[in-house]
């Protein structure tokens, strides 16, 4: 049972760690956001991460949309970039781990991907599911957001270790049965330049080798465009996690604005229109009880539909985790209502994911 520090409301749909209700975040941001800022600072301090996106001088990093201004002796928001004596410190190698995920995978975009058989023979090995083949799943350490409900929060511990994968090791990891490589995390955005470099080296290694991203979308627009070009021609896709529609809500729960995310999503329209039959662009939203409501889904769905009504959209059931682990599972009735709302806004390809978690 959480309690809002502003209005005093108590509810199981209020995160006790955040201590803010949806209404106060939306309607009283001048009071809510400073309190949310403190919650994020507390959460990040456990992992030695800077409390907020650094601004106000220092080395400027442009590898993601945060554009941190890193002070001497400190690090950027992602934890991967530092400032030592006025010089930027950043590893050349990709900071990541990887494993083989047999098809069909649990990828959010799986239902609209050549791994399910669409795009044969150019982008797929067979007319149906690519049984016997695998996805090289690359878990990128670091993130440009700080979601309090993070499902993969353990990457924060790995930042201190910084597992490095040099280009040759990565290329050697691509087996003859690998048909796609998906970069997720954490989030790929702070390392998109490295990812694109590696993908260019890997092009043509197998007859079918798709390159995909699962991302919060808070990328450097130019770097995202560079990846989009290689992802498009490989048969891959970019899945945007559109967490919230309201900017105050996004800041309160992820620590960062969502303006750059939505601008980048719209920028991807030109790539999407080049290959609509095998969707290059997909979106998803985690249905967080107490914070994802009808207004949020309506706003997100309307935005997606304004670009193209055929863009696949997944509504994902929530599992209590990390600092918001006291929230309940998503209710089935809410998920079905959100799906109906998304369709009413014009979207034609809407599905509910993680259905086994619905209460």
XYZ file of C-alpha atoms in Angstrom:
359
model
C 0.000 0.000 0.000
C 1.643 3.206 -1.173
C 0.879 6.755 -0.101
C 1.187 9.904 -2.193
C 3.447 12.451 -0.497
C 1.499 15.329 -2.019
C -2.222 14.578 -1.707
C -2.020 11.874 0.996
C -3.958 9.316 -1.051
C -3.284 5.673 -0.147
C -3.636 2.885 -2.679
C -2.035 -0.404 -3.776
C -1.688 1.336 -7.146
C 0.791 3.877 -5.751
C 4.442 2.876 -5.650
C 5.684 3.255 -2.084
C 9.222 3.889 -3.353
C 8.148 6.734 -5.636
C 5.474 7.978 -3.239
C 3.492 9.802 -5.917
C 0.105 9.115 -7.474
C -0.651 9.477 -11.165
C -2.946 12.489 -10.669
C -0.384 14.525 -8.746
C 2.373 13.769 -11.252
C 0.137 14.959 -14.087
C -1.544 17.904 -12.405
C 1.012 19.106 -9.836
C 4.383 18.542 -11.549
C 6.043 21.488 -9.818
C 5.631 19.571 -6.556
C 5.883 16.018 -7.874
C 9.011 16.140 -10.011
C 11.410 17.305 -7.264
C 10.196 14.391 -5.118
C 10.632 11.985 -8.040
C 14.130 13.357 -8.548
C 15.007 12.404 -4.970
C 13.663 8.880 -5.498
C 15.841 8.402 -8.572
C 18.888 9.784 -6.786
C 18.348 7.296 -3.959
C 17.885 4.402 -6.372
C 20.963 5.272 -8.431
C 23.206 5.876 -5.411
C 23.078 2.146 -4.635
C 24.975 1.483 -7.865
C 27.365 4.433 -7.806
C 25.525 6.221 -10.636
C 25.206 9.995 -10.877
C 21.829 11.138 -9.474
C 20.631 12.952 -12.599
C 21.629 13.881 -16.137
C 24.672 16.132 -15.562
C 24.462 19.644 -16.974
C 26.241 22.940 -16.413
C 29.644 22.567 -18.011
C 32.233 19.871 -18.452
C 32.874 17.453 -21.304
C 29.785 17.201 -23.505
C 28.812 13.693 -24.587
C 26.569 13.296 -27.627
C 26.353 9.515 -27.844
C 22.700 9.508 -26.686
C 19.847 11.946 -26.395
C 20.729 13.025 -22.848
C 23.786 14.974 -24.054
C 25.408 14.882 -20.632
C 27.856 17.617 -19.632
C 30.226 15.544 -17.546
C 32.219 17.209 -14.789
C 35.848 16.291 -14.192
C 36.222 13.062 -12.254
C 32.591 12.158 -12.806
C 30.560 10.083 -15.293
C 27.585 10.438 -17.577
C 24.077 9.239 -16.801
C 24.655 5.882 -18.505
C 27.713 5.199 -16.348
C 29.874 4.323 -19.377
C 31.418 7.694 -20.197
C 33.761 9.645 -17.935
C 35.745 12.861 -17.727
C 39.374 12.599 -16.688
C 41.329 15.869 -16.676
C 38.981 17.375 -19.223
C 39.102 14.450 -21.637
C 36.288 12.053 -22.401
C 36.922 8.458 -21.388
C 34.988 5.767 -23.239
C 35.819 2.168 -24.137
C 36.113 1.287 -27.808
C 34.722 -2.187 -27.185
C 31.022 -2.866 -26.821
C 30.128 -3.175 -23.125
C 27.729 -6.109 -23.237
C 27.042 -9.780 -22.693
C 25.412 -12.159 -25.189
C 23.718 -15.532 -25.520
C 21.887 -17.638 -28.119
C 18.101 -17.475 -28.090
C 16.517 -20.252 -30.228
C 13.651 -19.283 -32.519
C 10.856 -18.675 -31.830
C 12.209 -16.147 -29.314
C 10.406 -14.009 -26.749
C 11.249 -10.855 -28.724
C 8.494 -8.242 -28.410
C 8.471 -7.774 -32.191
C 8.546 -11.525 -32.961
C 4.997 -11.554 -34.331
C 5.941 -9.006 -37.023
C 9.438 -10.297 -37.786
C 10.885 -12.513 -40.569
C 11.762 -15.062 -37.860
C 8.053 -15.922 -38.005
C 8.274 -16.592 -41.729
C 7.379 -13.302 -43.416
C 9.966 -12.054 -45.875
C 10.998 -15.452 -47.217
C 13.326 -16.006 -49.027
C 15.152 -12.653 -48.886
C 14.978 -12.064 -45.140
C 13.962 -15.455 -43.733
C 15.299 -19.001 -43.989
C 11.867 -20.600 -44.375
C 8.200 -19.841 -44.942
C 7.312 -20.519 -41.306
C 9.022 -20.117 -37.937
C 12.779 -20.500 -38.186
C 13.043 -23.612 -36.042
C 16.656 -24.763 -35.693
C 17.979 -21.222 -36.026
C 18.828 -18.681 -33.327
C 18.926 -15.046 -32.385
C 22.215 -13.751 -31.024
C 20.814 -11.743 -28.112
C 23.172 -8.936 -27.110
C 22.479 -7.418 -23.699
C 23.948 -3.911 -23.702
C 25.150 -2.600 -20.346
C 24.134 0.961 -19.482
C 20.963 2.915 -20.218
C 19.896 6.458 -21.040
C 16.776 6.063 -18.858
C 16.386 5.081 -15.190
C 13.107 3.172 -15.019
C 12.022 2.465 -11.454
C 10.201 -0.665 -12.694
C 13.216 -1.945 -14.670
C 12.855 -5.628 -15.571
C 16.592 -5.973 -16.240
C 17.885 -3.820 -13.395
C 20.937 -6.048 -12.811
C 22.828 -4.245 -15.597
C 23.435 -1.465 -13.054
C 25.663 -3.850 -11.130
C 27.512 -4.814 -14.313
C 28.473 -1.206 -15.098
C 31.252 -1.426 -12.498
C 32.543 -4.648 -14.076
C 32.112 -3.439 -17.678
C 32.172 -6.759 -19.574
C 33.813 -5.983 -22.918
C 33.189 -7.693 -26.241
C 35.702 -6.761 -28.916
C 34.663 -6.838 -32.553
C 36.409 -10.106 -33.405
C 34.877 -11.982 -30.474
C 31.491 -10.724 -31.533
C 31.953 -11.796 -35.146
C 33.147 -15.231 -34.020
C 29.996 -15.580 -31.903
C 27.783 -15.458 -35.000
C 27.093 -19.133 -35.712
C 25.974 -20.567 -39.044
C 22.485 -20.903 -37.541
C 22.258 -17.265 -36.419
C 19.649 -15.418 -38.483
C 19.233 -12.284 -36.385
C 21.114 -10.202 -33.850
C 19.066 -8.208 -31.385
C 20.624 -5.469 -29.262
C 18.703 -4.699 -26.073
C 19.558 -4.155 -22.402
C 19.774 -1.856 -20.410
C 19.567 -0.002 -23.641
C 21.648 0.143 -26.832
C 21.362 3.937 -27.219
C 24.587 4.954 -25.398
C 26.596 2.577 -27.655
C 24.865 2.880 -31.029
C 28.050 3.901 -32.829
C 29.800 0.715 -31.687
C 26.775 -1.413 -32.562
C 26.578 -0.016 -36.094
C 30.324 -0.543 -36.585
C 30.009 -4.184 -35.575
C 26.933 -4.781 -37.724
C 28.690 -3.397 -40.800
C 31.516 -5.876 -40.240
C 29.014 -8.719 -39.789
C 27.004 -7.963 -42.943
C 27.004 -10.863 -45.370
C 28.440 -13.393 -42.927
C 25.271 -15.510 -43.270
C 22.754 -15.576 -46.113
C 20.158 -14.210 -43.695
C 21.386 -11.997 -40.860
C 18.988 -9.373 -39.549
C 20.034 -6.529 -37.193
C 17.471 -5.293 -34.656
C 17.171 -2.895 -31.723
C 14.926 -2.896 -28.656
C 15.250 0.608 -27.264
C 13.797 3.438 -25.214
C 14.409 5.561 -28.315
C 16.435 8.210 -26.485
C 19.214 8.078 -29.065
C 21.412 10.522 -30.871
C 19.299 11.031 -34.037
C 22.248 10.740 -36.435
C 23.531 7.529 -34.834
C 20.021 6.078 -34.852
C 19.718 6.903 -38.541
C 23.035 5.186 -39.274
C 21.822 2.003 -37.603
C 18.417 2.263 -39.284
C 20.033 2.094 -42.715
C 21.810 -1.185 -42.011
C 18.850 -2.592 -40.054
C 16.497 -1.852 -42.930
C 18.551 -3.540 -45.616
C 19.176 -6.587 -43.417
C 15.474 -7.278 -42.818
C 15.730 -6.216 -39.169
C 13.590 -3.825 -37.179
C 13.610 -1.243 -34.416
C 11.236 -1.724 -31.501
C 10.556 1.469 -29.527
C 9.448 1.116 -25.930
C 7.023 4.042 -25.657
C 6.752 4.010 -21.889
C 4.409 6.949 -21.282
C 2.665 9.691 -23.230
C 2.682 12.401 -20.569
C 6.160 13.934 -20.290
C 5.853 14.572 -16.545
C 4.993 10.927 -16.000
C 7.954 9.813 -18.085
C 10.307 12.052 -16.092
C 8.877 10.912 -12.756
C 9.239 7.190 -13.470
C 12.160 6.979 -15.936
C 14.108 10.042 -14.797
C 14.268 11.534 -18.305
C 11.993 13.379 -20.736
C 10.397 11.422 -23.595
C 10.528 14.249 -26.145
C 13.563 12.879 -27.934
C 12.024 9.398 -28.009
C 8.925 10.562 -29.843
C 10.905 12.784 -32.195
C 13.104 9.804 -33.072
C 10.083 7.574 -33.598
C 8.739 10.042 -36.136
C 12.146 10.259 -37.794
C 11.967 6.504 -38.417
C 8.871 6.984 -40.590
C 10.975 7.338 -43.750
C 12.622 3.970 -43.113
C 9.343 2.289 -42.214
C 7.720 3.395 -45.479
C 10.486 1.759 -47.502
C 9.518 -1.716 -46.234
C 5.976 -1.762 -44.893
C 5.285 -5.387 -45.815
C 7.904 -6.473 -43.246
C 7.490 -3.797 -40.564
C 10.754 -2.016 -39.801
C 9.214 -0.027 -36.950
C 7.218 -1.447 -34.027
C 6.232 -0.116 -30.611
C 5.341 -1.419 -27.179
C 4.092 -0.077 -23.857
C 4.391 -1.746 -20.470
C 1.015 -1.499 -18.732
C 2.105 -0.317 -15.262
C -0.825 -0.547 -12.813
C -1.664 2.825 -11.319
C 0.388 4.761 -13.878
C -0.606 3.491 -17.325
C -4.229 4.496 -17.831
C -6.668 5.171 -20.676
C -5.203 8.640 -21.367
C -1.708 7.239 -21.712
C -2.682 4.489 -24.137
C -4.907 6.827 -26.128
C -2.133 9.392 -26.498
C 0.487 6.846 -27.531
C -1.815 4.987 -29.933
C -3.021 8.207 -31.538
C 0.581 9.297 -32.078
C 1.542 5.986 -33.699
C -1.577 6.018 -35.897
C -0.744 9.551 -37.073
C 2.374 8.064 -38.670
C 0.825 4.832 -39.969
C -2.122 2.774 -38.749
C -0.365 -0.473 -39.718
C 2.589 -0.068 -37.314
C 2.510 -3.057 -34.912
C 1.872 -2.112 -31.271
C 2.278 -4.427 -28.276
C 0.733 -3.823 -24.853
C 2.861 -5.721 -22.346
C 1.625 -7.087 -19.037
C 3.536 -5.764 -16.024
C 5.467 -7.871 -13.544
C 6.385 -6.178 -10.208
C 10.120 -5.613 -10.153
C 12.971 -3.451 -8.906
C 11.845 -0.298 -7.031
C 8.186 -0.687 -8.054
C 7.881 -4.294 -6.942
C 4.996 -3.486 -4.587
C 2.632 -2.794 -7.503
C 0.244 -5.558 -8.642
C 0.129 -7.425 -11.938
C -1.771 -5.886 -14.835
C -5.451 -6.834 -14.759
C -6.811 -8.683 -17.769
C -9.793 -6.324 -17.986
C -7.441 -3.318 -18.143
C -5.314 -4.902 -20.866
C -8.367 -5.677 -22.999
C -9.676 -2.144 -22.522
C -6.308 -0.661 -23.515
C -6.250 -2.851 -26.608
C -9.727 -1.635 -27.547
C -8.699 2.009 -27.021
C -5.618 1.574 -29.219
C -7.766 0.136 -31.995
C -10.305 2.926 -31.606
C -7.469 5.381 -32.223
C -6.960 3.708 -35.588
C -4.227 1.132 -35.032
C -4.866 -2.109 -36.903
C -2.148 -4.361 -35.453
C -2.457 -4.348 -31.663
C -1.651 -7.332 -29.472
C -1.314 -8.047 -25.767
C 2.028 -9.510 -24.735
C 3.041 -11.469 -21.607
C -0.549 -12.684 -21.320
C 0.529 -15.315 -18.796
C 1.167 -12.485 -16.315
C -2.328 -10.972 -16.495
C -4.296 -11.080 -13.259
